[in-house]
Each structure stands twice: as C-alpha cells, then as structure tokens.
C-alpha cells in the first residue's frame, strides 16, 4: 500500500464527517448512502491512479470521471449507453433535475423528503468536495487547504432556514 493511501482514506472520512450535518436537512438517510458511495468511488479511483503512478491531473480527471459515471448510473435519464455512459440527453436530464431542485429549495420546508433533484445536488456536491479535499490533502500535499471545501459543505445546514 502506498504511503498516501491512508491519507486518502482519512480525506474521504473527513469529507463524510463534514457532510454529516446535512442529516438535519433531510428526512431520511438516503442522501448519506448516495454520498458514501460517491466518496468511496472518488477516493478509490484516486488511490488506483496513484498506484499506477499517474500524475495529479490524471488523478483529478479520473476522480471526476468516476463521479460522473456514478451520478449517471444513480440518476438515469434513460438515454445512456449501457445505463452508465452519459449522452447529451443525460446532461439535459441533470439540468432539469437541478432546475427542479432550485424550486424545491424555495418551496420545501426542512426536513425535506428524498427528491431526485436535491439528492443529485447533494451527491454531486459531496463528491466534488471529496475530489477537492483529496486533491488538496494528497495530490498537492497541502492538508490545511482541504478544510476550505469541507467548511463550505459544513455551512450549508447552518444557512438553511427551518421555515
């Protein structure tokens, strides 16, 4: 095992711990299941590319690709190749879900039910934070910078009004 693999695992765990206050926003823990899988795929992909001695840019590209394939699989539009490879219809579907999520953010009261738009927003957001945390802590070896994306995701529940 590489010397950086334990640090990558810690970065993934820290991302999930920073995201855990989102449990006050949702009525159930479906978001957590999706987020745990997204973080596991992102960190696992990064560790695999590091094992192959890939450069940092290849690690980031691989992590982003694995996150995209995961959200394509979890939130399908029905137009994907083999339900995994996104097509332009997939991105139109994501756009529709995110537009609906904006309306749901305005209209729904906390705690919100499991709505696809909000789950997509949360899963993609936590996955992107995991990419940034891994990049900062492991890729460029600046663990102090990893706190910034975690602070951003941690502050979301604080900004949500209960009514």
JSON list of C-alpha atoms in Angstrom, two decimals:
[
{"chain": "A", "resi": 1, "resn": "UNK", "atom": "CA", "xyz": [0.00, 0.00, 0.00]},
{"chain": "A", "resi": 2, "resn": "UNK", "atom": "CA", "xyz": [1.31, 3.43, -0.91]},
{"chain": "A", "resi": 3, "resn": "UNK", "atom": "CA", "xyz": [2.19, 5.89, 1.84]},
{"chain": "A", "resi": 4, "resn": "UNK", "atom": "CA", "xyz": [-0.50, 8.21, 0.54]},
{"chain": "A", "resi": 5, "resn": "UNK", "atom": "CA", "xyz": [-3.36, 5.68, 0.65]},
{"chain": "A", "resi": 6, "resn": "UNK", "atom": "CA", "xyz": [-4.05, 6.10, 4.40]},
{"chain": "A", "resi": 7, "resn": "UNK", "atom": "CA", "xyz": [-4.14, 9.87, 3.92]},
{"chain": "A", "resi": 8, "resn": "UNK", "atom": "CA", "xyz": [-6.64, 9.45, 1.08]},
{"chain": "A", "resi": 9, "resn": "UNK", "atom": "CA", "xyz": [-8.85, 7.31, 3.32]},
{"chain": "A", "resi": 10, "resn": "UNK", "atom": "CA", "xyz": [-8.68, 9.95, 6.04]},
{"chain": "A", "resi": 11, "resn": "UNK", "atom": "CA", "xyz": [-9.56, 12.65, 3.50]},
{"chain": "A", "resi": 12, "resn": "UNK", "atom": "CA", "xyz": [-12.62, 10.64, 2.42]},
{"chain": "A", "resi": 13, "resn": "UNK", "atom": "CA", "xyz": [-13.71, 10.07, 6.01]},
{"chain": "A", "resi": 14, "resn": "UNK", "atom": "CA", "xyz": [-13.24, 13.76, 6.82]},
{"chain": "A", "resi": 15, "resn": "UNK", "atom": "CA", "xyz": [-15.39, 14.69, 3.83]},
{"chain": "A", "resi": 16, "resn": "UNK", "atom": "CA", "xyz": [-18.19, 12.45, 5.05]},
{"chain": "A", "resi": 17, "resn": "UNK", "atom": "CA", "xyz": [-17.91, 13.79, 8.59]},
{"chain": "A", "resi": 18, "resn": "UNK", "atom": "CA", "xyz": [-18.08, 17.36, 7.27]},
{"chain": "A", "resi": 19, "resn": "UNK", "atom": "CA", "xyz": [-21.18, 16.45, 5.26]},
{"chain": "A", "resi": 20, "resn": "UNK", "atom": "CA", "xyz": [-22.95, 14.68, 8.12]},
{"chain": "A", "resi": 21, "resn": "UNK", "atom": "CA", "xyz": [-24.72, 17.84, 9.40]},
{"chain": "A", "resi": 22, "resn": "UNK", "atom": "CA", "xyz": [-26.78, 17.60, 6.19]},
{"chain": "A", "resi": 23, "resn": "UNK", "atom": "CA", "xyz": [-28.77, 14.96, 8.10]},
{"chain": "A", "resi": 24, "resn": "UNK", "atom": "CA", "xyz": [-30.70, 17.86, 9.66]},
{"chain": "A", "resi": 25, "resn": "UNK", "atom": "CA", "xyz": [-31.84, 18.92, 6.18]},
{"chain": "A", "resi": 26, "resn": "UNK", "atom": "CA", "xyz": [-33.18, 15.53, 5.01]},
{"chain": "A", "resi": 27, "resn": "UNK", "atom": "CA", "xyz": [-35.98, 13.44, 6.49]},
{"chain": "A", "resi": 28, "resn": "UNK", "atom": "CA", "xyz": [-34.15, 10.15, 5.79]},
{"chain": "A", "resi": 29, "resn": "UNK", "atom": "CA", "xyz": [-30.60, 8.97, 5.25]},
{"chain": "A", "resi": 30, "resn": "UNK", "atom": "CA", "xyz": [-30.80, 8.17, 1.53]},
{"chain": "A", "resi": 31, "resn": "UNK", "atom": "CA", "xyz": [-28.56, 11.17, 0.83]},
{"chain": "A", "resi": 32, "resn": "UNK", "atom": "CA", "xyz": [-25.91, 9.65, 3.12]},
{"chain": "A", "resi": 33, "resn": "UNK", "atom": "CA", "xyz": [-25.99, 6.31, 1.28]},
{"chain": "A", "resi": 34, "resn": "UNK", "atom": "CA", "xyz": [-25.54, 8.06, -2.08]},
{"chain": "A", "resi": 35, "resn": "UNK", "atom": "CA", "xyz": [-22.81, 10.31, -0.68]},
{"chain": "A", "resi": 36, "resn": "UNK", "atom": "CA", "xyz": [-20.87, 7.46, 0.94]},
{"chain": "A", "resi": 37, "resn": "UNK", "atom": "CA", "xyz": [-20.82, 5.59, -2.37]},
{"chain": "A", "resi": 38, "resn": "UNK", "atom": "CA", "xyz": [-19.76, 8.73, -4.26]},
{"chain": "A", "resi": 39, "resn": "UNK", "atom": "CA", "xyz": [-16.90, 9.42, -1.84]},
{"chain": "A", "resi": 40, "resn": "UNK", "atom": "CA", "xyz": [-15.82, 5.77, -1.86]},
{"chain": "A", "resi": 41, "resn": "UNK", "atom": "CA", "xyz": [-15.70, 5.73, -5.67]},
{"chain": "A", "resi": 42, "resn": "UNK", "atom": "CA", "xyz": [-13.83, 9.03, -5.86]},
{"chain": "A", "resi": 43, "resn": "UNK", "atom": "CA", "xyz": [-11.24, 8.04, -3.24]},
{"chain": "A", "resi": 44, "resn": "UNK", "atom": "CA", "xyz": [-10.91, 4.51, -4.63]},
{"chain": "A", "resi": 45, "resn": "UNK", "atom": "CA", "xyz": [-10.33, 5.87, -8.12]},
{"chain": "A", "resi": 46, "resn": "UNK", "atom": "CA", "xyz": [-7.70, 8.29, -6.84]},
{"chain": "A", "resi": 47, "resn": "UNK", "atom": "CA", "xyz": [-5.92, 5.51, -4.99]},
{"chain": "A", "resi": 48, "resn": "UNK", "atom": "CA", "xyz": [-5.97, 3.32, -8.09]},
{"chain": "A", "resi": 49, "resn": "UNK", "atom": "CA", "xyz": [-4.48, 6.06, -10.28]},
{"chain": "A", "resi": 50, "resn": "UNK", "atom": "CA", "xyz": [-1.84, 6.80, -7.63]},
{"chain": "A", "resi": 51, "resn": "UNK", "atom": "CA", "xyz": [-0.93, 3.11, -7.52]},
{"chain": "A", "resi": 52, "resn": "UNK", "atom": "CA", "xyz": [-0.35, 3.32, -11.28]},
{"chain": "A", "resi": 53, "resn": "UNK", "atom": "CA", "xyz": [1.81, 6.42, -10.59]},
{"chain": "A", "resi": 54, "resn": "UNK", "atom": "CA", "xyz": [-0.46, 8.74, -12.54]},
{"chain": "A", "resi": 55, "resn": "UNK", "atom": "CA", "xyz": [0.18, 12.48, -12.36]},
{"chain": "A", "resi": 56, "resn": "UNK", "atom": "CA", "xyz": [-2.08, 14.75, -10.31]},
{"chain": "A", "resi": 57, "resn": "UNK", "atom": "CA", "xyz": [-4.04, 15.92, -13.36]},
{"chain": "A", "resi": 58, "resn": "UNK", "atom": "CA", "xyz": [-4.80, 12.30, -14.26]},
{"chain": "A", "resi": 59, "resn": "UNK", "atom": "CA", "xyz": [-5.97, 11.66, -10.70]},
{"chain": "A", "resi": 60, "resn": "UNK", "atom": "CA", "xyz": [-8.37, 14.61, -10.86]},
{"chain": "A", "resi": 61, "resn": "UNK", "atom": "CA", "xyz": [-9.65, 13.61, -14.29]},
{"chain": "A", "resi": 62, "resn": "UNK", "atom": "CA", "xyz": [-10.20, 10.01, -13.15]},
{"chain": "A", "resi": 63, "resn": "UNK", "atom": "CA", "xyz": [-12.00, 11.13, -9.97]},
{"chain": "A", "resi": 64, "resn": "UNK", "atom": "CA", "xyz": [-14.29, 13.46, -11.92]},
{"chain": "A", "resi": 65, "resn": "UNK", "atom": "CA", "xyz": [-15.00, 10.72, -14.45]},
{"chain": "A", "resi": 66, "resn": "UNK", "atom": "CA", "xyz": [-15.88, 8.19, -11.77]},
{"chain": "A", "resi": 67, "resn": "UNK", "atom": "CA", "xyz": [-18.21, 10.72, -10.10]},
{"chain": "A", "resi": 68, "resn": "UNK", "atom": "CA", "xyz": [-19.90, 11.46, -13.43]},
{"chain": "A", "resi": 69, "resn": "UNK", "atom": "CA", "xyz": [-20.39, 7.76, -14.19]},
{"chain": "A", "resi": 70, "resn": "UNK", "atom": "CA", "xyz": [-21.80, 7.21, -10.70]},
{"chain": "A", "resi": 71, "resn": "UNK", "atom": "CA", "xyz": [-24.35, 10.01, -10.85]},
{"chain": "A", "resi": 72, "resn": "UNK", "atom": "CA", "xyz": [-25.26, 8.91, -14.38]},
{"chain": "A", "resi": 73, "resn": "UNK", "atom": "CA", "xyz": [-25.97, 5.43, -13.03]},
{"chain": "A", "resi": 74, "resn": "UNK", "atom": "CA", "xyz": [-27.90, 6.63, -9.97]},
{"chain": "A", "resi": 75, "resn": "UNK", "atom": "CA", "xyz": [-29.96, 9.36, -11.72]},
{"chain": "A", "resi": 76, "resn": "UNK", "atom": "CA", "xyz": [-30.58, 7.92, -15.20]},
{"chain": "A", "resi": 77, "resn": "UNK", "atom": "CA", "xyz": [-32.46, 9.69, -17.95]},
{"chain": "A", "resi": 78, "resn": "UNK", "atom": "CA", "xyz": [-32.97, 6.51, -19.94]},
{"chain": "A", "resi": 79, "resn": "UNK", "atom": "CA", "xyz": [-30.77, 7.70, -22.82]},
{"chain": "A", "resi": 80, "resn": "UNK", "atom": "CA", "xyz": [-27.40, 6.48, -21.51]},
{"chain": "A", "resi": 81, "resn": "UNK", "atom": "CA", "xyz": [-25.31, 3.82, -23.21]},
{"chain": "A", "resi": 82, "resn": "UNK", "atom": "CA", "xyz": [-25.45, 0.69, -21.04]},
{"chain": "A", "resi": 83, "resn": "UNK", "atom": "CA", "xyz": [-27.04, 2.87, -18.31]},
{"chain": "A", "resi": 84, "resn": "UNK", "atom": "CA", "xyz": [-23.57, 4.14, -17.47]},
{"chain": "A", "resi": 85, "resn": "UNK", "atom": "CA", "xyz": [-22.12, 6.24, -20.30]},
{"chain": "A", "resi": 86, "resn": "UNK", "atom": "CA", "xyz": [-23.71, 9.72, -20.35]},
{"chain": "A", "resi": 87, "resn": "UNK", "atom": "CA", "xyz": [-25.15, 11.23, -23.50]},
{"chain": "A", "resi": 88, "resn": "UNK", "atom": "CA", "xyz": [-26.39, 14.77, -24.21]},
{"chain": "A", "resi": 89, "resn": "UNK", "atom": "CA", "xyz": [-29.81, 13.59, -23.01]},
{"chain": "A", "resi": 90, "resn": "UNK", "atom": "CA", "xyz": [-28.25, 12.71, -19.68]},
{"chain": "A", "resi": 91, "resn": "UNK", "atom": "CA", "xyz": [-26.95, 16.24, -19.23]},
{"chain": "A", "resi": 92, "resn": "UNK", "atom": "CA", "xyz": [-30.36, 17.67, -20.20]},
{"chain": "A", "resi": 93, "resn": "UNK", "atom": "CA", "xyz": [-31.88, 15.42, -17.54]},
{"chain": "A", "resi": 94, "resn": "UNK", "atom": "CA", "xyz": [-29.35, 16.63, -14.95]},
{"chain": "A", "resi": 95, "resn": "UNK", "atom": "CA", "xyz": [-30.19, 20.21, -15.87]},
{"chain": "A", "resi": 96, "resn": "UNK", "atom": "CA", "xyz": [-33.92, 19.53, -15.42]},
{"chain": "A", "resi": 97, "resn": "UNK", "atom": "CA", "xyz": [-33.28, 17.90, -12.03]},
{"chain": "A", "resi": 98, "resn": "UNK", "atom": "CA", "xyz": [-31.16, 20.85, -10.89]},
{"chain": "A", "resi": 99, "resn": "UNK", "atom": "CA", "xyz": [-33.81, 23.37, -12.02]},
{"chain": "A", "resi": 100, "resn": "UNK", "atom": "CA", "xyz": [-36.42, 21.40, -10.07]},
{"chain": "A", "resi": 101, "resn": "UNK", "atom": "CA", "xyz": [-34.02, 21.28, -7.11]},
{"chain": "A", "resi": 102, "resn": "UNK", "atom": "CA", "xyz": [-33.88, 25.10, -7.13]},
{"chain": "A", "resi": 103, "resn": "UNK", "atom": "CA", "xyz": [-37.66, 25.22, -6.95]},
{"chain": "A", "resi": 104, "resn": "UNK", "atom": "CA", "xyz": [-37.72, 22.60, -4.21]},
{"chain": "A", "resi": 105, "resn": "UNK", "atom": "CA", "xyz": [-35.19, 24.56, -2.17]},
{"chain": "A", "resi": 106, "resn": "UNK", "atom": "CA", "xyz": [-37.51, 27.57, -2.29]},
{"chain": "A", "resi": 107, "resn": "UNK", "atom": "CA", "xyz": [-40.73, 25.64, -1.64]},
{"chain": "A", "resi": 108, "resn": "UNK", "atom": "CA", "xyz": [-39.92, 22.77, 0.73]},
{"chain": "A", "resi": 109, "resn": "UNK", "atom": "CA", "xyz": [-39.56, 23.04, 4.49]},
{"chain": "A", "resi": 110, "resn": "UNK", "atom": "CA", "xyz": [-36.84, 21.28, 6.43]},
{"chain": "A", "resi": 111, "resn": "UNK", "atom": "CA", "xyz": [-36.61, 18.28, 6.73]},
{"chain": "A", "resi": 112, "resn": "UNK", "atom": "CA", "xyz": [-37.10, 17.59, 3.04]},
{"chain": "A", "resi": 113, "resn": "UNK", "atom": "CA", "xyz": [-38.12, 14.21, 1.59]},
{"chain": "A", "resi": 114, "resn": "UNK", "atom": "CA", "xyz": [-35.93, 12.26, -0.82]},
{"chain": "A", "resi": 115, "resn": "UNK", "atom": "CA", "xyz": [-36.42, 14.25, -4.01]},
{"chain": "A", "resi": 116, "resn": "UNK", "atom": "CA", "xyz": [-34.25, 13.38, -7.03]},
{"chain": "A", "resi": 117, "resn": "UNK", "atom": "CA", "xyz": [-33.17, 16.96, -7.70]},
{"chain": "A", "resi": 118, "resn": "UNK", "atom": "CA", "xyz": [-31.99, 17.54, -4.16]},
{"chain": "A", "resi": 119, "resn": "UNK", "atom": "CA", "xyz": [-30.33, 14.14, -3.97]},
{"chain": "A", "resi": 120, "resn": "UNK", "atom": "CA", "xyz": [-28.46, 14.85, -7.23]},
{"chain": "A", "resi": 121, "resn": "UNK", "atom": "CA", "xyz": [-27.35, 18.22, -5.90]},
{"chain": "A", "resi": 122, "resn": "UNK", "atom": "CA", "xyz": [-26.17, 16.70, -2.61]},
{"chain": "A", "resi": 123, "resn": "UNK", "atom": "CA", "xyz": [-24.46, 13.68, -4.15]},
{"chain": "A", "resi": 124, "resn": "UNK", "atom": "CA", "xyz": [-22.63, 15.72, -6.76]},
{"chain": "A", "resi": 125, "resn": "UNK", "atom": "CA", "xyz": [-21.72, 18.38, -4.19]},
{"chain": "A", "resi": 126, "resn": "UNK", "atom": "CA", "xyz": [-20.31, 15.91, -1.67]},
{"chain": "A", "resi": 127, "resn": "UNK", "atom": "CA", "xyz": [-18.48, 14.09, -4.47]},
{"chain": "A", "resi": 128, "resn": "UNK", "atom": "CA", "xyz": [-16.91, 17.33, -5.71]},
{"chain": "A", "resi": 129, "resn": "UNK", "atom": "CA", "xyz": [-15.89, 18.24, -2.18]},
{"chain": "A", "resi": 130, "resn": "UNK", "atom": "CA", "xyz": [-14.25, 14.81, -1.87]},
{"chain": "A", "resi": 131, "resn": "UNK", "atom": "CA", "xyz": [-12.31, 15.50, -5.07]},
{"chain": "A", "resi": 132, "resn": "UNK", "atom": "CA", "xyz": [-11.12, 18.87, -3.78]},
{"chain": "A", "resi": 133, "resn": "UNK", "atom": "CA", "xyz": [-10.21, 17.50, -0.35]},
{"chain": "A", "resi": 134, "resn": "UNK", "atom": "CA", "xyz": [-8.25, 14.62, -1.87]},
{"chain": "A", "resi": 135, "resn": "UNK", "atom": "CA", "xyz": [-6.54, 16.96, -4.30]},
{"chain": "A", "resi": 136, "resn": "UNK", "atom": "CA", "xyz": [-5.50, 19.35, -1.54]},
{"chain": "A", "resi": 137, "resn": "UNK", "atom": "CA", "xyz": [-4.54, 16.82, 1.13]},
{"chain": "A", "resi": 138, "resn": "UNK", "atom": "CA", "xyz": [-2.98, 14.09, -1.01]},
{"chain": "A", "resi": 139, "resn": "UNK", "atom": "CA", "xyz": [-2.44, 15.39, -4.54]},
{"chain": "A", "resi": 140, "resn": "UNK", "atom": "CA", "xyz": [-0.66, 18.67, -3.79]},
{"chain": "A", "resi": 141, "resn": "UNK", "atom": "CA", "xyz": [0.17, 17.82, -0.16]},
{"chain": "A", "resi": 142, "resn": "UNK", "atom": "CA", "xyz": [-1.45, 20.89, 1.41]},
{"chain": "A", "resi": 143, "resn": "UNK", "atom": "CA", "xyz": [-3.79, 19.37, 4.01]},
{"chain": "A", "resi": 144, "resn": "UNK", "atom": "CA", "xyz": [-4.64, 22.76, 5.53]},
{"chain": "A", "resi": 145, "resn": "UNK", "atom": "CA", "xyz": [-6.31, 23.76, 2.25]},
{"chain": "A", "resi": 146, "resn": "UNK", "atom": "CA", "xyz": [-8.56, 20.70, 2.48]},
{"chain": "A", "resi": 147, "resn": "UNK", "atom": "CA", "xyz": [-10.51, 22.42, 5.23]},
{"chain": "A", "resi": 148, "resn": "UNK", "atom": "CA", "xyz": [-11.96, 25.05, 2.89]},
{"chain": "A", "resi": 149, "resn": "UNK", "atom": "CA", "xyz": [-14.22, 22.79, 0.80]},
{"chain": "A", "resi": 150, "resn": "UNK", "atom": "CA", "xyz": [-15.24, 20.93, 3.95]},
{"chain": "A", "resi": 151, "resn": "UNK", "atom": "CA", "xyz": [-16.15, 24.24, 5.58]},
{"chain": "A", "resi": 152, "resn": "UNK", "atom": "CA", "xyz": [-18.31, 25.10, 2.58]},
{"chain": "A", "resi": 153, "resn": "UNK", "atom": "CA", "xyz": [-20.31, 21.88, 2.82]},
{"chain": "A", "resi": 154, "resn": "UNK", "atom": "CA", "xyz": [-20.50, 22.10, 6.61]},
{"chain": "A", "resi": 155, "resn": "UNK", "atom": "CA", "xyz": [-22.03, 25.57, 6.40]},
{"chain": "A", "resi": 156, "resn": "UNK", "atom": "CA", "xyz": [-24.99, 24.51, 4.19]},
{"chain": "A", "resi": 157, "resn": "UNK", "atom": "CA", "xyz": [-27.20, 23.28, 7.07]},
{"chain": "A", "resi": 158, "resn": "UNK", "atom": "CA", "xyz": [-26.45, 26.45, 9.01]},
{"chain": "A", "resi": 159, "resn": "UNK", "atom": "CA", "xyz": [-27.73, 28.60, 6.14]},
{"chain": "A", "resi": 160, "resn": "UNK", "atom": "CA", "xyz": [-31.00, 26.65, 5.77]},
{"chain": "A", "resi": 161, "resn": "UNK", "atom": "CA", "xyz": [-33.97, 28.28, 7.45]},
{"chain": "A", "resi": 162, "resn": "UNK", "atom": "CA", "xyz": [-36.37, 25.86, 9.20]},
{"chain": "A", "resi": 163, "resn": "UNK", "atom": "CA", "xyz": [-39.45, 27.56, 7.76]}
]
